PDB file of C-alpha atoms in Angstrom:
ATOM      1  CA  GLN A   1       0.000   0.000   0.000  1.00 51.00           C
ATOM      2  CA  LEU A   2       1.279   3.442  -0.914  1.00 51.00           C
ATOM      3  CA  ALA A   3       1.775   6.057   1.783  1.00 54.00           C
ATOM      4  CA  PHE A   4       0.873   9.635   0.947  1.00 58.00           C
ATOM      5  CA  PRO A   5       2.887  11.989   3.182  1.00 59.00           C
ATOM      6  CA  ASN A   6       0.819  15.084   2.360  1.00 58.00           C
ATOM      7  CA  SER A   7      -2.548  13.654   3.280  1.00 57.00           C
ATOM      8  CA  PRO A   8      -4.938  15.761   5.384  1.00 55.00           C
ATOM      9  CA  ASP A   9      -3.498  14.027   8.442  1.00 56.00           C
ATOM     10  CA  SER A  10       0.036  15.126   7.487  1.00 56.00           C
ATOM     11  CA  PRO A  11      -0.153  18.463   5.663  1.00 65.00           C
ATOM     12  CA  LEU A  12       2.674  20.084   3.742  1.00 75.00           C
ATOM     13  CA  ASP A  13       4.342  22.296   6.342  1.00 81.00           C
ATOM     14  CA  ALA A  14       7.298  23.914   4.567  1.00 87.00           C
ATOM     15  CA  VAL A  15       8.751  24.783   1.185  1.00 91.00           C
ATOM     16  CA  GLN A  16      10.100  21.664  -0.502  1.00 89.00           C
ATOM     17  CA  ARG A  17      12.311  21.519  -3.579  1.00 91.00           C
ATOM     18  CA  VAL A  18      12.728  18.684  -6.038  1.00 92.00           C
ATOM     19  CA  ARG A  19      14.790  18.639  -9.207  1.00 92.00           C
ATOM     20  CA  HIS A  20      15.181  16.195 -12.061  1.00 89.00           C
ATOM     21  CA  ASP A  21      17.873  16.923 -14.628  1.00 88.00           C
ATOM     22  CA  ASN A  22      17.944  15.674 -18.170  1.00 83.00           C
ATOM     23  CA  GLU A  23      19.831  16.629 -21.303  1.00 80.00           C
ATOM     24  CA  LYS A  24      17.351  19.247 -22.498  1.00 78.00           C
ATOM     25  CA  THR A  25      18.330  22.890 -22.821  1.00 84.00           C
ATOM     26  CA  GLN A  26      14.955  24.191 -21.666  1.00 90.00           C
ATOM     27  CA  ALA A  27      13.708  23.789 -18.107  1.00 95.00           C
ATOM     28  CA  VAL A  28      10.220  23.623 -16.632  1.00 96.00           C
ATOM     29  CA  ILE A  29       9.412  24.965 -13.190  1.00 97.00           C
ATOM     30  CA  SER A  30       6.265  24.299 -11.218  1.00 97.00           C
ATOM     31  CA  LEU A  31       5.189  25.830  -7.908  1.00 97.00           C
ATOM     32  CA  GLY A  32       2.661  23.406  -6.460  1.00 96.00           C
ATOM     33  CA  PHE A  33       0.295  24.109  -3.571  1.00 96.00           C
ATOM     34  CA  LEU A  34      -2.066  21.735  -1.826  1.00 94.00           C
ATOM     35  CA  GLY A  35      -5.448  22.467  -3.341  1.00 95.00           C
ATOM     36  CA  ALA A  36      -9.122  21.987  -2.631  1.00 96.00           C
ATOM     37  CA  THR A  37     -11.098  18.794  -2.364  1.00 93.00           C
ATOM     38  CA  LEU A  38     -13.931  17.998  -4.740  1.00 92.00           C
ATOM     39  CA  THR A  39     -16.480  19.072  -2.134  1.00 92.00           C
ATOM     40  CA  ASP A  40     -14.797  22.304  -0.988  1.00 95.00           C
ATOM     41  CA  PRO A  41     -16.801  25.268  -2.325  1.00 95.00           C
ATOM     42  CA  ARG A  42     -13.587  27.327  -2.520  1.00 97.00           C
ATOM     43  CA  GLY A  43     -12.580  25.104  -5.431  1.00 97.00           C
ATOM     44  CA  PHE A  44     -14.841  27.194  -7.674  1.00 97.00           C
ATOM     45  CA  ALA A  45     -12.829  30.323  -6.873  1.00 98.00           C
ATOM     46  CA  LEU A  46      -9.618  28.418  -7.603  1.00 98.00           C
ATOM     47  CA  GLU A  47     -11.051  27.438 -10.984  1.00 97.00           C
ATOM     48  CA  VAL A  48     -11.738  31.083 -11.767  1.00 98.00           C
ATOM     49  CA  ILE A  49      -8.192  32.038 -10.675  1.00 98.00           C
ATOM     50  CA  GLN A  50      -6.806  29.293 -12.906  1.00 97.00           C
ATOM     51  CA  GLU A  51      -8.757  30.549 -15.894  1.00 97.00           C
ATOM     52  CA  ALA A  52      -7.670  34.127 -15.289  1.00 96.00           C
ATOM     53  CA  ALA A  53      -3.976  33.184 -14.930  1.00 94.00           C
ATOM     54  CA  ASN A  54      -4.010  31.001 -18.053  1.00 91.00           C
ATOM     55  CA  ASP A  55      -5.206  33.813 -20.271  1.00 83.00           C
ATOM     56  CA  MET A  56      -2.518  35.152 -22.627  1.00 87.00           C
ATOM     57  CA  GLY A  57      -3.670  38.607 -21.569  1.00 86.00           C
ATOM     58  CA  SER A  58      -3.341  37.806 -17.858  1.00 91.00           C
ATOM     59  CA  ARG A  59      -1.165  39.934 -15.624  1.00 93.00           C
ATOM     60  CA  LEU A  60       1.015  36.864 -14.926  1.00 93.00           C
ATOM     61  CA  PHE A  61       1.555  36.084 -18.617  1.00 94.00           C
ATOM     62  CA  ARG A  62       2.195  39.719 -19.525  1.00 95.00           C
ATOM     63  CA  ARG A  63       4.692  40.234 -16.733  1.00 95.00           C
ATOM     64  CA  VAL A  64       6.628  36.953 -17.007  1.00 96.00           C
ATOM     65  CA  ARG A  65       6.528  36.385 -20.760  1.00 94.00           C
ATOM     66  CA  GLU A  66       6.056  39.734 -22.446  1.00 94.00           C
ATOM     67  CA  GLU A  67       7.549  42.359 -20.133  1.00 95.00           C
ATOM     68  CA  ARG A  68      10.378  40.364 -18.579  1.00 95.00           C
ATOM     69  CA  GLY A  69      10.903  37.760 -21.312  1.00 95.00           C
ATOM     70  CA  LEU A  70      11.603  35.077 -18.715  1.00 96.00           C
ATOM     71  CA  ALA A  71       9.612  32.161 -20.122  1.00 96.00           C
ATOM     72  CA  TYR A  72       8.407  30.531 -23.319  1.00 95.00           C
ATOM     73  CA  TYR A  73       5.056  29.716 -21.757  1.00 95.00           C
ATOM     74  CA  VAL A  74       3.347  30.411 -18.432  1.00 96.00           C
ATOM     75  CA  GLY A  75       0.196  29.019 -16.872  1.00 95.00           C
ATOM     76  CA  CYS A  76      -1.437  27.423 -13.894  1.00 95.00           C
ATOM     77  CA  GLU A  77      -3.590  24.413 -13.186  1.00 97.00           C
ATOM     78  CA  ASN A  78      -6.239  23.669 -10.598  1.00 97.00           C
ATOM     79  CA  VAL A  79      -6.991  20.004  -9.999  1.00 95.00           C
ATOM     80  CA  LEU A  80      -9.561  19.173  -7.346  1.00 92.00           C
ATOM     81  CA  GLY A  81      -8.948  15.943  -5.478  1.00 88.00           C
ATOM     82  CA  VAL A  82     -10.618  13.490  -3.180  1.00 86.00           C
ATOM     83  CA  TRP A  83      -8.082  14.829  -0.635  1.00 83.00           C
ATOM     84  CA  PRO A  84      -6.473  17.395  -1.248  1.00 89.00           C
ATOM     85  CA  GLY A  85      -6.183  18.577  -4.808  1.00 93.00           C
ATOM     86  CA  ARG A  86      -3.388  20.695  -6.200  1.00 95.00           C
ATOM     87  CA  PHE A  87      -2.957  24.154  -7.582  1.00 97.00           C
ATOM     88  CA  ASP A  88       0.225  24.981  -9.440  1.00 97.00           C
ATOM     89  CA  PHE A  89       1.892  27.674 -11.475  1.00 98.00           C
ATOM     90  CA  TYR A  90       4.251  26.482 -14.216  1.00 97.00           C
ATOM     91  CA  ALA A  91       6.546  27.863 -16.887  1.00 97.00           C
ATOM     92  CA  GLY A  92       9.002  26.696 -19.494  1.00 96.00           C
ATOM     93  CA  ALA A  93      12.164  28.789 -19.423  1.00 96.00           C
ATOM     94  CA  GLU A  94      15.906  28.862 -19.807  1.00 95.00           C
ATOM     95  CA  PRO A  95      17.573  27.328 -16.727  1.00 94.00           C
ATOM     96  CA  GLU A  96      19.170  30.633 -15.739  1.00 95.00           C
ATOM     97  CA  ALA A  97      15.737  32.317 -15.567  1.00 96.00           C
ATOM     98  CA  LEU A  98      14.147  29.841 -13.148  1.00 96.00           C
ATOM     99  CA  GLU A  99      14.925  31.786  -9.988  1.00 96.00           C
ATOM    100  CA  GLU A 100      13.339  34.936 -11.409  1.00 97.00           C
ATOM    101  CA  VAL A 101      10.313  32.999 -12.648  1.00 98.00           C
ATOM    102  CA  GLU A 102       9.826  31.560  -9.156  1.00 97.00           C
ATOM    103  CA  SER A 103      10.009  35.086  -7.720  1.00 97.00           C
ATOM    104  CA  GLU A 104       7.372  36.272 -10.197  1.00 97.00           C
ATOM    105  CA  PHE A 105       5.095  33.376  -9.247  1.00 97.00           C
ATOM    106  CA  LEU A 106       5.436  34.282  -5.580  1.00 97.00           C
ATOM    107  CA  LEU A 107       4.652  37.935  -6.373  1.00 97.00           C
ATOM    108  CA  GLU A 108       1.472  36.757  -8.123  1.00 97.00           C
ATOM    109  CA  VAL A 109       0.588  34.563  -5.145  1.00 97.00           C
ATOM    110  CA  GLN A 110       0.979  37.553  -2.825  1.00 98.00           C
ATOM    111  CA  ARG A 111      -1.091  39.776  -5.092  1.00 97.00           C
ATOM    112  CA  LEU A 112      -3.884  37.194  -5.194  1.00 97.00           C
ATOM    113  CA  ARG A 113      -3.752  36.901  -1.397  1.00 98.00           C
ATOM    114  CA  ASP A 114      -3.814  40.697  -0.991  1.00 98.00           C
ATOM    115  CA  GLU A 115      -6.368  41.642  -3.680  1.00 96.00           C
ATOM    116  CA  GLY A 116      -7.898  38.614  -5.377  1.00 97.00           C
ATOM    117  CA  LEU A 117      -8.762  39.050  -9.027  1.00 97.00           C
ATOM    118  CA  SER A 118      -9.853  42.363 -10.491  1.00 96.00           C
ATOM    119  CA  GLU A 119     -13.435  42.763 -11.737  1.00 97.00           C
ATOM    120  CA  VAL A 120     -12.207  42.650 -15.338  1.00 96.00           C
ATOM    121  CA  GLU A 121     -10.233  39.441 -14.720  1.00 96.00           C
ATOM    122  CA  LEU A 122     -13.176  37.911 -12.880  1.00 97.00           C
ATOM    123  CA  THR A 123     -15.715  38.707 -15.598  1.00 97.00           C
ATOM    124  CA  ARG A 124     -13.471  37.487 -18.401  1.00 96.00           C
ATOM    125  CA  ALA A 125     -12.513  34.247 -16.634  1.00 96.00           C
ATOM    126  CA  LYS A 126     -16.111  33.388 -15.748  1.00 97.00           C
ATOM    127  CA  ALA A 127     -17.236  33.980 -19.342  1.00 96.00           C
ATOM    128  CA  LYS A 128     -14.495  31.683 -20.655  1.00 95.00           C
ATOM    129  CA  ILE A 129     -15.387  28.944 -18.168  1.00 95.00           C
ATOM    130  CA  ARG A 130     -19.081  29.236 -19.014  1.00 93.00           C
ATOM    131  CA  GLY A 131     -18.337  29.001 -22.754  1.00 92.00           C
ATOM    132  CA  ARG A 132     -16.010  26.026 -22.349  1.00 89.00           C
ATOM    133  CA  LYS A 133     -18.479  24.116 -20.165  1.00 83.00           C
ATOM    134  CA  LEU A 134     -21.407  24.803 -22.485  1.00 83.00           C
ATOM    135  CA  MET A 135     -19.360  23.642 -25.479  1.00 84.00           C
ATOM    136  CA  GLY A 136     -18.415  20.517 -23.535  1.00 77.00           C
ATOM    137  CA  LYS A 137     -22.093  19.642 -23.222  1.00 78.00           C
ATOM    138  CA  GLN A 138     -22.234  19.254 -27.010  1.00 83.00           C
ATOM    139  CA  ASP A 139     -20.067  16.120 -26.805  1.00 84.00           C
ATOM    140  CA  LEU A 140     -22.361  13.450 -25.396  1.00 87.00           C
ATOM    141  CA  GLY A 141     -19.518  11.055 -24.629  1.00 88.00           C
ATOM    142  CA  SER A 142     -17.675  13.635 -22.556  1.00 81.00           C
ATOM    143  CA  GLU A 143     -20.857  14.626 -20.768  1.00 83.00           C
ATOM    144  CA  ALA A 144     -21.607  10.973 -19.952  1.00 87.00           C
ATOM    145  CA  LEU A 145     -18.084  10.533 -18.566  1.00 85.00           C
ATOM    146  CA  VAL A 146     -18.372  13.650 -16.403  1.00 82.00           C
ATOM    147  CA  ASP A 147     -21.777  12.530 -15.097  1.00 85.00           C
ATOM    148  CA  ALA A 148     -20.397   9.070 -14.278  1.00 88.00           C
ATOM    149  CA  LEU A 149     -17.413  10.552 -12.423  1.00 84.00           C
ATOM    150  CA  ASN A 150     -19.672  12.918 -10.505  1.00 83.00           C
ATOM    151  CA  GLU A 151     -21.774   9.922  -9.423  1.00 89.00           C
ATOM    152  CA  LEU A 152     -18.672   7.938  -8.422  1.00 85.00           C
ATOM    153  CA  TYR A 153     -17.392  10.847  -6.331  1.00 84.00           C
ATOM    154  CA  GLY A 154     -20.774  11.274  -4.644  1.00 85.00           C
ATOM    155  CA  LEU A 155     -21.434  14.662  -6.248  1.00 86.00           C
ATOM    156  CA  ARG A 156     -24.490  13.381  -8.194  1.00 86.00           C
ATOM    157  CA  PHE A 157     -24.923  13.685 -11.926  1.00 75.00           C
ATOM    158  CA  GLN A 158     -26.595  17.126 -11.755  1.00 78.00           C
ATOM    159  CA  TYR A 159     -23.364  18.565 -10.339  1.00 82.00           C
ATOM    160  CA  GLY A 160     -22.424  20.116 -13.702  1.00 78.00           C
ATOM    161  CA  ASP A 161     -25.424  22.449 -13.599  1.00 79.00           C
ATOM    162  CA  ARG A 162     -24.740  23.421  -9.977  1.00 87.00           C
ATOM    163  CA  GLU A 163     -21.091  23.959 -10.850  1.00 89.00           C
ATOM    164  CA  LEU A 164     -21.909  26.667 -13.397  1.00 90.00           C
ATOM    165  CA  GLU A 165     -24.186  28.391 -10.898  1.00 93.00           C
ATOM    166  CA  ALA A 166     -21.412  28.291  -8.269  1.00 95.00           C
ATOM    167  CA  ILE A 167     -18.876  29.731 -10.727  1.00 96.00           C
ATOM    168  CA  GLU A 168     -21.248  32.624 -11.441  1.00 96.00           C
ATOM    169  CA  ARG A 169     -21.419  33.397  -7.707  1.00 97.00           C
ATOM    170  CA  VAL A 170     -17.612  33.705  -7.351  1.00 98.00           C
ATOM    171  CA  ASP A 171     -16.682  37.300  -6.573  1.00 98.00           C
ATOM    172  CA  ARG A 172     -13.420  39.137  -5.868  1.00 97.00           C
ATOM    173  CA  ALA A 173     -13.634  38.389  -2.154  1.00 98.00           C
ATOM    174  CA  ALA A 174     -14.010  34.669  -2.885  1.00 98.00           C
ATOM    175  CA  THR A 175     -10.873  34.659  -5.039  1.00 98.00           C
ATOM    176  CA  GLN A 176      -8.939  36.433  -2.311  1.00 98.00           C
ATOM    177  CA  GLU A 177     -10.242  34.032   0.349  1.00 98.00           C
ATOM    178  CA  ALA A 178      -9.301  30.995  -1.768  1.00 98.00           C
ATOM    179  CA  ALA A 179      -5.838  32.412  -2.433  1.00 98.00           C
ATOM    180  CA  ARG A 180      -5.311  32.984   1.284  1.00 98.00           C
ATOM    181  CA  ALA A 181      -6.530  29.485   2.109  1.00 97.00           C
ATOM    182  CA  PHE A 182      -4.545  27.552  -0.492  1.00 97.00           C
ATOM    183  CA  LEU A 183      -1.688  29.660  -1.866  1.00 97.00           C
ATOM    184  CA  ASP A 184       0.514  29.769   1.204  1.00 96.00           C
ATOM    185  CA  PRO A 185       3.935  31.307   0.438  1.00 95.00           C
ATOM    186  CA  GLU A 186       5.396  29.281   3.310  1.00 94.00           C
ATOM    187  CA  ARG A 187       4.064  25.891   2.135  1.00 94.00           C
ATOM    188  CA  PHE A 188       4.567  24.723  -1.439  1.00 95.00           C
ATOM    189  CA  VAL A 189       6.696  22.458  -3.598  1.00 95.00           C
ATOM    190  CA  VAL A 190       9.050  23.774  -6.257  1.00 96.00           C
ATOM    191  CA  SER A 191       9.636  21.172  -8.936  1.00 95.00           C
ATOM    192  CA  VAL A 192      12.216  21.730 -11.663  1.00 95.00           C
ATOM    193  CA  VAL A 193      12.909  19.522 -14.646  1.00 93.00           C
ATOM    194  CA  GLY A 194      15.824  20.799 -16.639  1.00 87.00           C
TER     195      GLY A 194
END
């Protein structure tokens, strides 16, 4: 049986660093935080933050990629889990830029904790999520899979409809609260492959 050291009974309590080197010239960095569970309502705010940060017009993308030229690509990912999920920022960059990219990620974390998303970011992210989820309903196979997973996780098959309603209710305060709850600058994992 596998042991999971960062289970709810043994939370991540410090910054951890892992590195895997290969013969590639480009490196990838990821700052990973323990995320929300499938049943935590703050997961909806994390989804909105993810969408906002993945936008090529996002403040994170503009600062790291366009203004500073530190990375080839920048993004983040929110994955809800049975216990706990994960939320991470990632970038592909030259190895010598990794330290600066990490600093930029931590600046974004602090900004989210201090302010949450702006109204413009919030509105844009929610519209993109709504559009993506409505388009996903056009593929019956995907919708059947999502319904089956929702049943298996105990969320019930109608969860998709409730999910859109919950996303619409996310406001700036909710994004700030979720950032404060999950994006702890004292507790994360830095993973580098390069």
